[in-house]
mmCIF file of C-alpha atoms in Angstrom:
data_model
loop_
_atom_site.group_PDB
_atom_site.id
_atom_site.type_symbol
_atom_site.label_atom_id
_atom_site.label_comp_id
_atom_site.label_asym_id
_atom_site.label_seq_id
_atom_site.Cartn_x
_atom_site.Cartn_y
_atom_site.Cartn_z
ATOM 1 C CA UNK A 28 0.607 0.432 0.219
ATOM 2 C CA UNK A 29 1.327 4.034 -0.499
ATOM 3 C CA UNK A 30 0.920 6.671 1.388
ATOM 4 C CA UNK A 31 -1.744 9.099 -0.257
ATOM 5 C CA UNK A 32 -0.242 12.649 -1.892
ATOM 6 C CA UNK A 33 -0.895 15.554 0.020
ATOM 7 C CA UNK A 34 -4.027 17.097 -0.952
ATOM 8 C CA UNK A 35 -2.448 20.442 -1.819
ATOM 9 C CA UNK A 36 -5.613 22.115 -2.176
ATOM 10 C CA UNK A 37 -6.067 22.649 1.341
ATOM 11 C CA UNK A 38 -3.018 24.393 1.886
ATOM 12 C CA UNK A 39 -3.089 28.085 1.959
ATOM 13 C CA UNK A 40 -1.895 30.111 -0.600
ATOM 14 C CA UNK A 41 1.048 32.309 0.408
ATOM 15 C CA UNK A 42 0.260 36.271 1.232
ATOM 16 C CA UNK A 43 1.334 37.391 -2.659
ATOM 17 C CA UNK A 44 2.263 41.084 -0.691
ATOM 18 C CA UNK A 45 5.575 39.824 0.541
ATOM 19 C CA UNK A 46 8.169 43.377 0.605
ATOM 20 C CA UNK A 47 6.789 46.348 1.848
ATOM 21 C CA UNK A 48 8.343 49.131 3.945
ATOM 22 C CA UNK A 49 9.765 52.471 3.918
ATOM 23 C CA UNK A 50 12.805 53.899 5.641
ATOM 24 C CA UNK A 51 16.017 55.655 5.808
ATOM 25 C CA UNK A 52 19.245 53.819 4.142
ATOM 26 C CA UNK A 53 19.396 53.237 0.570
ATOM 27 C CA UNK A 54 17.235 50.602 -1.820
ATOM 28 C CA UNK A 55 18.399 47.231 -2.611
ATOM 29 C CA UNK A 56 16.718 46.070 -6.425
ATOM 30 C CA UNK A 57 18.131 42.779 -5.446
ATOM 31 C CA UNK A 58 16.178 42.403 -2.105
ATOM 32 C CA UNK A 59 13.649 43.322 -3.995
ATOM 33 C CA UNK A 60 13.297 40.458 -6.619
ATOM 34 C CA UNK A 61 14.751 37.989 -3.871
ATOM 35 C CA UNK A 62 11.845 38.446 -1.811
ATOM 36 C CA UNK A 63 9.123 37.822 -5.027
ATOM 37 C CA UNK A 64 10.688 34.763 -5.687
ATOM 38 C CA UNK A 65 8.549 31.901 -6.949
ATOM 39 C CA UNK A 66 8.943 28.806 -9.574
ATOM 40 C CA UNK A 67 5.242 29.509 -10.959
ATOM 41 C CA UNK A 68 5.864 32.865 -12.183
ATOM 42 C CA UNK A 69 6.417 33.339 -15.800
ATOM 43 C CA UNK A 70 6.612 36.795 -15.350
ATOM 44 C CA UNK A 71 8.469 39.661 -12.814
ATOM 45 C CA UNK A 72 8.222 43.424 -13.551
ATOM 46 C CA UNK A 73 9.685 45.542 -11.052
ATOM 47 C CA UNK A 74 10.001 49.893 -11.560
ATOM 48 C CA UNK A 75 12.446 51.928 -10.102
ATOM 49 C CA UNK A 76 12.370 55.299 -9.467
ATOM 50 C CA UNK A 77 15.536 57.489 -8.958
ATOM 51 C CA UNK A 78 16.117 61.181 -7.941
ATOM 52 C CA UNK A 79 16.209 62.733 -11.303
ATOM 53 C CA UNK A 80 18.553 66.248 -11.526
ATOM 54 C CA UNK A 81 15.269 68.322 -13.095
ATOM 55 C CA UNK A 82 11.828 68.516 -12.953
ATOM 56 C CA UNK A 83 9.231 71.799 -14.473
ATOM 57 C CA UNK A 84 12.354 72.907 -16.146
ATOM 58 C CA UNK A 85 14.979 74.104 -13.478
ATOM 59 C CA UNK A 86 18.143 72.255 -11.855
ATOM 60 C CA UNK A 87 16.858 70.260 -8.978
ATOM 61 C CA UNK A 88 20.224 70.419 -6.315
ATOM 62 C CA UNK A 89 18.572 68.847 -3.321
ATOM 63 C CA UNK A 90 15.612 66.364 -2.554
ATOM 64 C CA UNK A 91 14.352 65.252 0.771
ATOM 65 C CA UNK A 92 11.026 62.237 1.276
ATOM 66 C CA UNK A 93 9.179 62.550 4.606
ATOM 67 C CA UNK A 94 6.512 59.930 5.051
ATOM 68 C CA UNK A 95 3.464 60.390 7.368
ATOM 69 C CA UNK A 96 3.255 58.199 10.684
ATOM 70 C CA UNK A 97 0.389 56.361 8.819
ATOM 71 C CA UNK A 98 2.048 55.655 5.298
ATOM 72 C CA UNK A 99 3.587 52.324 6.442
ATOM 73 C CA UNK A 100 0.134 50.765 7.155
ATOM 74 C CA UNK A 101 -1.507 53.305 3.682
ATOM 75 C CA UNK A 102 1.089 51.328 1.490
ATOM 76 C CA UNK A 103 0.575 47.772 2.936
ATOM 77 C CA UNK A 104 -2.994 48.805 2.421
ATOM 78 C CA UNK A 105 -1.996 49.570 -1.432
ATOM 79 C CA UNK A 106 0.271 46.169 -1.839
ATOM 80 C CA UNK A 107 -3.289 44.537 -0.301
ATOM 81 C CA UNK A 108 -5.840 45.924 -3.107
ATOM 82 C CA UNK A 109 -3.549 45.964 -6.487
ATOM 83 C CA UNK A 110 -2.930 42.080 -4.980
ATOM 84 C CA UNK A 111 -6.716 41.823 -4.865
ATOM 85 C CA UNK A 112 -7.584 43.412 -8.114
ATOM 86 C CA UNK A 113 -4.647 41.048 -10.432
ATOM 87 C CA UNK A 114 -3.922 38.148 -10.892
ATOM 88 C CA UNK A 115 -0.643 38.540 -9.569
ATOM 89 C CA UNK A 116 1.540 35.560 -7.406
ATOM 90 C CA UNK A 117 3.794 38.986 -5.793
ATOM 91 C CA UNK A 118 3.846 42.099 -4.530
ATOM 92 C CA UNK A 119 6.257 44.700 -2.783
ATOM 93 C CA UNK A 120 6.728 48.198 -2.303
ATOM 94 C CA UNK A 121 9.659 49.357 -0.988
ATOM 95 C CA UNK A 122 10.174 53.600 -1.168
ATOM 96 C CA UNK A 123 12.932 55.818 0.413
ATOM 97 C CA UNK A 124 12.891 58.555 2.773
ATOM 98 C CA UNK A 125 14.905 61.543 4.320
ATOM 99 C CA UNK A 126 17.386 63.171 2.071
ATOM 100 C CA UNK A 127 18.335 61.861 -1.448
ATOM 101 C CA UNK A 128 21.025 62.250 -3.983
ATOM 102 C CA UNK A 129 20.547 62.931 -7.828
ATOM 103 C CA UNK A 130 20.782 58.809 -9.665
ATOM 104 C CA UNK A 131 19.544 58.023 -5.506
ATOM 105 C CA UNK A 132 16.538 54.906 -5.938
ATOM 106 C CA UNK A 133 13.426 56.643 -4.515
ATOM 107 C CA UNK A 134 11.048 53.587 -4.952
ATOM 108 C CA UNK A 135 11.500 50.315 -5.696
ATOM 109 C CA UNK A 136 8.430 48.217 -7.060
ATOM 110 C CA UNK A 137 7.353 45.166 -8.027
ATOM 111 C CA UNK A 138 4.617 42.235 -9.194
ATOM 112 C CA UNK A 139 5.012 38.729 -10.141
ATOM 113 C CA UNK A 140 2.468 37.067 -12.384
ATOM 114 C CA UNK A 141 2.075 33.814 -14.213
ATOM 115 C CA UNK A 142 1.987 35.688 -17.237
ATOM 116 C CA UNK A 143 3.782 39.251 -18.004
ATOM 117 C CA UNK A 144 0.683 40.964 -18.964
ATOM 118 C CA UNK A 145 -0.987 40.497 -15.509
ATOM 119 C CA UNK A 146 2.560 41.581 -14.165
ATOM 120 C CA UNK A 147 2.546 44.593 -16.082
ATOM 121 C CA UNK A 148 -0.586 45.928 -15.630
ATOM 122 C CA UNK A 149 -0.189 45.341 -11.528
ATOM 123 C CA UNK A 150 2.877 47.094 -11.386
ATOM 124 C CA UNK A 151 1.901 50.116 -12.764
ATOM 125 C CA UNK A 152 -1.153 50.137 -10.729
ATOM 126 C CA UNK A 153 0.391 49.612 -8.054
ATOM 127 C CA UNK A 154 3.217 52.536 -8.885
ATOM 128 C CA UNK A 155 -0.022 55.341 -9.684
ATOM 129 C CA UNK A 156 -1.697 53.930 -6.377
ATOM 130 C CA UNK A 157 1.320 54.217 -4.064
ATOM 131 C CA UNK A 158 1.791 57.885 -5.434
ATOM 132 C CA UNK A 159 -1.079 58.838 -5.316
ATOM 133 C CA UNK A 160 -2.474 57.393 -1.972
ATOM 134 C CA UNK A 161 0.358 56.917 -0.122
ATOM 135 C CA UNK A 162 0.879 60.298 2.212
ATOM 136 C CA UNK A 163 5.111 60.567 1.011
ATOM 137 C CA UNK A 164 6.229 64.301 0.462
ATOM 138 C CA UNK A 165 9.181 65.675 -1.210
ATOM 139 C CA UNK A 166 10.656 68.750 -0.687
ATOM 140 C CA UNK A 167 12.817 69.282 -3.321
ATOM 141 C CA UNK A 168 14.945 72.635 -3.924
ATOM 142 C CA UNK A 169 16.350 74.068 -7.625
ATOM 143 C CA UNK A 170 20.041 75.409 -8.879
ATOM 144 C CA UNK A 171 17.802 79.184 -8.902
ATOM 145 C CA UNK A 172 17.632 78.719 -4.678
ATOM 146 C CA UNK A 173 13.725 78.233 -4.989
ATOM 147 C CA UNK A 174 11.670 75.699 -3.257
ATOM 148 C CA UNK A 175 8.696 73.463 -3.970
ATOM 149 C CA UNK A 176 6.648 70.288 -1.998
ATOM 150 C CA UNK A 177 5.413 68.010 -4.275
ATOM 151 C CA UNK A 178 2.248 65.276 -2.760
ATOM 152 C CA UNK A 179 1.340 67.700 -0.258
ATOM 153 C CA UNK A 180 -2.316 67.566 -0.020
#
């Protein structure tokens, strides 16, 4: 007599939200990709937002991100909604706060799915919703010594 094969359908599906964080240290793309490791994923899409040297026709000389105390919970909520609304296997989002330099990574988001189209759609929704709903604000200083806050209510 052989032992029965365990019914894998009774095991709970792994949590698709694999990594969510807001931190004041440099972001690591490899950490995000590794968090989404999944043999069942046929596609992994990755968006990296980095600090550019200009905005609105002006040169940027300094940039600082600030987060509201609720930002991490809001970011997790956004990740969970994207996971529920899209056919994904994994979701990850990490945002940086504090003083950043030109070229520094400001945000890294990624999704995995069985098929690339689903991964692309979910990643697009993730970054767009994050930018619209998570209370993280950008303070820019320009080369003409003017300043601007972006994303504040």
